[in-house]
Short mmCIF file of C-alpha atoms in Angstrom, two decimals:
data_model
loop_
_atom_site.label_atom_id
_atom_site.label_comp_id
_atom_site.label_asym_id
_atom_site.label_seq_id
_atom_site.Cartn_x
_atom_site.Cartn_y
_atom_site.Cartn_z
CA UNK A 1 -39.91 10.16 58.67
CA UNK A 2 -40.58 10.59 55.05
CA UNK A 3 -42.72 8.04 53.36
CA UNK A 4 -43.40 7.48 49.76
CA UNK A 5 -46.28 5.76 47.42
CA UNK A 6 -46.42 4.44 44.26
CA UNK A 7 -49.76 3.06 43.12
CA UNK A 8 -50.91 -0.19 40.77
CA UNK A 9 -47.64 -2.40 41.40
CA UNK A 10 -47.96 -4.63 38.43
CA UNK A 11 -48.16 -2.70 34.93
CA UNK A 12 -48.95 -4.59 31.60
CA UNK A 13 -49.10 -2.87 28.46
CA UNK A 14 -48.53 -2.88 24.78
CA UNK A 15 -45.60 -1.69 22.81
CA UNK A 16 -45.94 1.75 21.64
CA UNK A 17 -48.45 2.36 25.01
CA UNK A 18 -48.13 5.37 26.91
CA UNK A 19 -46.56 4.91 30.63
CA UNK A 20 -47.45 6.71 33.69
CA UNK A 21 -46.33 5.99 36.94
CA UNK A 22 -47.35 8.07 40.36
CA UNK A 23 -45.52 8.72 43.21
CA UNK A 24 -46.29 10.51 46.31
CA UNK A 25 -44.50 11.60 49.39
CA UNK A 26 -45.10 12.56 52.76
CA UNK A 27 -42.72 15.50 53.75
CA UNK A 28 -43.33 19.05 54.24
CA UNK A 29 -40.08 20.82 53.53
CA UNK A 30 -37.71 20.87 50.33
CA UNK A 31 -37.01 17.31 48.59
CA UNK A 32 -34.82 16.03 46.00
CA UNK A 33 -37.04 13.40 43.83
CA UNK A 34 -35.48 10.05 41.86
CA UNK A 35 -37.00 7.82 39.76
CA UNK A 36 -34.71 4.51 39.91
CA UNK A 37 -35.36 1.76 37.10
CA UNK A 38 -34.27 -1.61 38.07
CA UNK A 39 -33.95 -3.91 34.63
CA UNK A 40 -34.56 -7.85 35.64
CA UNK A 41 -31.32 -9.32 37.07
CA UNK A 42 -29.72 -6.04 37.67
CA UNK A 43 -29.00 -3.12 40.05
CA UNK A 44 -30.44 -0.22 40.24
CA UNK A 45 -29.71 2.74 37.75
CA UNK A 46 -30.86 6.68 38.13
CA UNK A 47 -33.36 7.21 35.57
CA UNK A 48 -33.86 10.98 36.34
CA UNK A 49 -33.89 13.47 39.39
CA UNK A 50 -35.12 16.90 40.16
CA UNK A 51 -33.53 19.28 42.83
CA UNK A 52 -34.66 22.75 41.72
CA UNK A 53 -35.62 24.91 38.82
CA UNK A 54 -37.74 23.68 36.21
CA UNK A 55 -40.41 20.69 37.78
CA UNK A 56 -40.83 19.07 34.64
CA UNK A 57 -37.32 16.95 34.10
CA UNK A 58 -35.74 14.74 31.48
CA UNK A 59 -34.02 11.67 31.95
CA UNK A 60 -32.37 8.65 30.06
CA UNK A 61 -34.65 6.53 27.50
CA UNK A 62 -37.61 9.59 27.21
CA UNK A 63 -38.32 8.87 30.49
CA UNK A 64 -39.94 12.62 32.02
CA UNK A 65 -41.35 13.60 35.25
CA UNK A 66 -43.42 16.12 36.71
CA UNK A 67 -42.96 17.56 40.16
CA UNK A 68 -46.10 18.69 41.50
CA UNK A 69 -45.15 20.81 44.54
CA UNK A 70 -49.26 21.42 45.56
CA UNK A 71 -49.67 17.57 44.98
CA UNK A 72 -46.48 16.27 46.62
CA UNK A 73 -46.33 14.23 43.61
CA UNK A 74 -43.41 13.26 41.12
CA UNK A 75 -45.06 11.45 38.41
CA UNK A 76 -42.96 9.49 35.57
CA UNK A 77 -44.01 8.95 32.37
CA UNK A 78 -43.36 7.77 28.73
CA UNK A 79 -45.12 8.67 25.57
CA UNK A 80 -44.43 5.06 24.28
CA UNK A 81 -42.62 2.01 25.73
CA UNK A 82 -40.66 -0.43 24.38
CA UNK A 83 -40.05 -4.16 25.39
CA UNK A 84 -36.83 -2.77 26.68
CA UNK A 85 -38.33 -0.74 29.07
CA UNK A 86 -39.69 -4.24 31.42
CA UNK A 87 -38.07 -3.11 34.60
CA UNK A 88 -39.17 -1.98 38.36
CA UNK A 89 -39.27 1.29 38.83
CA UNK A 90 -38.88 2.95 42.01
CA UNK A 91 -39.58 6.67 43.17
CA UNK A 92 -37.11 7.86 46.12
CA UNK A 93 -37.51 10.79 47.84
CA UNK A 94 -34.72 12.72 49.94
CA UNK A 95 -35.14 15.66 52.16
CA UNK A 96 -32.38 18.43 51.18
CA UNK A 97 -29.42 18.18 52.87
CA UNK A 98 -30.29 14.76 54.09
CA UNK A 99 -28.57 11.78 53.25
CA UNK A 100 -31.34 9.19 53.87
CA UNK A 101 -33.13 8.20 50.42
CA UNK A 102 -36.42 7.01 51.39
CA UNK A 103 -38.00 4.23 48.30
CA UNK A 104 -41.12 3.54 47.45
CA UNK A 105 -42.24 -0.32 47.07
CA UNK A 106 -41.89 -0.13 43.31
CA UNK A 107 -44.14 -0.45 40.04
CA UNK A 108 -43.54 -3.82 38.18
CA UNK A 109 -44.01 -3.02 34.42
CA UNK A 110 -43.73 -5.61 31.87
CA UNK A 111 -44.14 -4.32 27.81
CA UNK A 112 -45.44 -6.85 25.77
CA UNK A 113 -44.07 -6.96 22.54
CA UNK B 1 -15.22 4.63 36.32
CA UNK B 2 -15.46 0.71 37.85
CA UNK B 3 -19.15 1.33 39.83
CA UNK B 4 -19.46 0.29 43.18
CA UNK B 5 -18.72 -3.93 43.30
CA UNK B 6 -20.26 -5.95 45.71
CA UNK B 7 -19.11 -9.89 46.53
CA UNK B 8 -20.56 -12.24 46.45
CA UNK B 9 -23.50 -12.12 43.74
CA UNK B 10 -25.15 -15.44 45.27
CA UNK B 11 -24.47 -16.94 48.56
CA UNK B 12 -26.85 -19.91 49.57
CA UNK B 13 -26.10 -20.92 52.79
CA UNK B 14 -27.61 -22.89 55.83
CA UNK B 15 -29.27 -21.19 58.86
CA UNK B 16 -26.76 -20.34 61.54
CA UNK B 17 -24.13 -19.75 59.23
CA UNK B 18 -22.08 -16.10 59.61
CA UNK B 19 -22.93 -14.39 56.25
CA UNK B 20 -20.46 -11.32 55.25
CA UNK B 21 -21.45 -9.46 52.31
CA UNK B 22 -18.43 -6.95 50.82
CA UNK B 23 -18.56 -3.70 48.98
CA UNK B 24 -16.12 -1.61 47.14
CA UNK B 25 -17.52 1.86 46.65
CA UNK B 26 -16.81 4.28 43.68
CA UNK B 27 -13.49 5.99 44.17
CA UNK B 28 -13.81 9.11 45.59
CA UNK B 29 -17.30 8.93 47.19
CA UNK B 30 -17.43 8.92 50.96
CA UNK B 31 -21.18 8.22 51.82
CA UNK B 32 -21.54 4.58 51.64
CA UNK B 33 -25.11 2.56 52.09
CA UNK B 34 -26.38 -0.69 52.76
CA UNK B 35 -30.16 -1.65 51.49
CA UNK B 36 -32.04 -5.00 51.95
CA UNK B 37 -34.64 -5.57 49.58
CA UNK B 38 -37.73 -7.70 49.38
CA UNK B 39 -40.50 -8.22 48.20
CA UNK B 40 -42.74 -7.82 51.23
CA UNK B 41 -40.95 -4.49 52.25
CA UNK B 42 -39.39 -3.17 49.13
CA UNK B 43 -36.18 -1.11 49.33
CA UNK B 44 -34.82 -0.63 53.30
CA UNK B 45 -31.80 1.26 54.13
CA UNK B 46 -29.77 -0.62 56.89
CA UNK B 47 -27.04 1.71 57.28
CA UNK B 48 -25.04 4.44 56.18
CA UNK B 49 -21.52 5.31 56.39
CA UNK B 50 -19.52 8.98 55.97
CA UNK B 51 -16.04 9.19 55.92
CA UNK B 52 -16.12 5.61 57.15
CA UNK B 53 -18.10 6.76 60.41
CA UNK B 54 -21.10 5.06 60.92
CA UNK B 55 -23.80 7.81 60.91
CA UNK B 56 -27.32 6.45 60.70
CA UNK B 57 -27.86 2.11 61.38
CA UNK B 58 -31.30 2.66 62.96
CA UNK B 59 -32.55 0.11 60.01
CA UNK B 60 -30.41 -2.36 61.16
CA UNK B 61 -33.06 -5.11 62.20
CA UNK B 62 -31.43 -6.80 64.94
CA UNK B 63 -27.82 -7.35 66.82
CA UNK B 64 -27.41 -10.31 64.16
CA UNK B 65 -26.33 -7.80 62.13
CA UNK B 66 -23.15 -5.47 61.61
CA UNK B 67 -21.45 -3.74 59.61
CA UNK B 68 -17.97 -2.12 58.99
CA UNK B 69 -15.90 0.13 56.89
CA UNK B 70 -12.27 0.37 58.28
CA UNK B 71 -11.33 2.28 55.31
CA UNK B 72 -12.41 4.45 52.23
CA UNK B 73 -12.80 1.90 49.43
CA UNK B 74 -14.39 -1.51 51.86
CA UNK B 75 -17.14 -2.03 53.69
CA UNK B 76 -18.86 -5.16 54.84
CA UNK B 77 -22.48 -6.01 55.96
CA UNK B 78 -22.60 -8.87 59.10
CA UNK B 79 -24.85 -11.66 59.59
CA UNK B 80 -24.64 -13.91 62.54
CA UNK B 81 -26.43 -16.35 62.91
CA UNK B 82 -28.17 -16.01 60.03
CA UNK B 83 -31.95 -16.95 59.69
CA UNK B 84 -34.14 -17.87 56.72
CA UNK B 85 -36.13 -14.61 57.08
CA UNK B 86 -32.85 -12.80 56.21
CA UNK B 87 -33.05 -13.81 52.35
CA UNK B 88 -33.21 -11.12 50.52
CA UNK B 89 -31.14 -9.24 47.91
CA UNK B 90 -28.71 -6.45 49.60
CA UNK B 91 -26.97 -3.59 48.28
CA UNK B 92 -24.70 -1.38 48.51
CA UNK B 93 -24.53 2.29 47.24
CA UNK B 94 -22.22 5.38 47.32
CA UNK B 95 -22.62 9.07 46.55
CA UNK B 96 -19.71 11.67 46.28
CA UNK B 97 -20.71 13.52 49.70
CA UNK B 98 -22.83 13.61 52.32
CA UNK B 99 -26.34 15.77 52.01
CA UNK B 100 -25.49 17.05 48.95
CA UNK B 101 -27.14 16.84 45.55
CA UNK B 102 -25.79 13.66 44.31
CA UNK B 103 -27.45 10.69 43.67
CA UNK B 104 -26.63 7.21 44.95
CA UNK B 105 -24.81 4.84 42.79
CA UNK B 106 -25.95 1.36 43.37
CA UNK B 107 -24.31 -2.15 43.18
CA UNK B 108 -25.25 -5.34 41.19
CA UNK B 109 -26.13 -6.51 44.92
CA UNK B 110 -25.90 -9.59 46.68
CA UNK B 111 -28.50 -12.41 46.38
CA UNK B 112 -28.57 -13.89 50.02
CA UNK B 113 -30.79 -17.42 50.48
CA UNK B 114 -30.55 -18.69 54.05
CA UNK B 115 -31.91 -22.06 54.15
#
């Protein structure tokens, strides 16, 4: 079964800090990649996803990621947070044609204002 | 678009109780997925559902638990009895179809104490 990693749990940073978040799976053949962001008291929302084509994708709230095919990595990041963006964020990794969505533990990042 | 709705948002009850958690998923999807979450083992999918056919509910973690979907637009998640160690917050999710590109729409979830 597929397994994935995210690194450094709990995040602090400044307002108008740069954001990166790692993620890394265990699976040899062709995966669709989510990053899920999970705001304080709420559910969880689709930040971005990659299935093909270009590895570098965009999602809501200049949130990017990089899929690294070599690396097995999908990395998110943000040139500069807000306090808005305090949320868990959680990688998920599918294998194609597979319905089971296998999550990470999460990163807990707070942005102090 | 409603999202998928999940009942009830808070249940506190005492161990032993039967605990049934409900879902309504997006109109239209037909994949349909239960998750427990916490903090010691993050994200866990339970079950999943296609076309209201149970199709994967190898995370289900013990015969306390079980779920149902007797039709396209309900589903409920089981406990009985239920223990303290099943606290926890569970949700539900639904995609459009099964093993395609889609991603999983989730619920507000259900915030389950067991006392």
């Amino acid at each position: 079964a597929q397994s994935v990693s995210q690194h450094n749990h709990h995040v602090i940073l400044s307002e108008a800090a740069s954001l990166e978040l790692g993620c890394n799976y265990s699976y040899g053949g062709t995966v669709n990649l989510f990053w899920y962001v999970q705001y304080p008291g709420q559910h969880l929302q689709l930040l971005l996803k990659y299935f093909s084509g270009d590895p570098l994708v965009k999602g809501i709230k200049g949130f990017e990621a990089e899929f690294i095919k070599s690396k097995f990595s999908f990395n998110l990041r943000k040139p500069s947070v807000q306090w808005s963006d305090t949320a868990e964020y959680f990688c998920a990794v599918s294998p194609y044609g597979n319905n089971r969505l296998a999550f990470g533990k999460g990163n807990q990042v707070v942005v102090i204002p | 678009d409603a999202g998928v709705i999940q009942s009830p948002r808070h249940e506190v009850t005492e161990m032993g109780q039967e605990v049934t958690l409900r879902c309504k998923p997006i109109s239209g999807h037909n994949s349909l997925f239960w998750y427990r979450q916490t903090m010691m083992r993050g994200l866990e999918l339970l079950i999943y559902f296609n076309n209201n056919v149970p199709i994967d509910d190898s995370g289900m973690p013990e015969d306390r638990f079980s779920a149902k979907m007797p039709n396209a637009s309900f589903s409920t998640l089981k406990i009985q009895p239920s223990e303290p160690r099943d606290s926890a917050v569970y949700f539900c999710a639904s995609r459009p179809e099964m093993g395609g590109n889609q991603p999983q729409h989730f619920g507000d979830g259900t915030r389950l104490s067991i006392l």
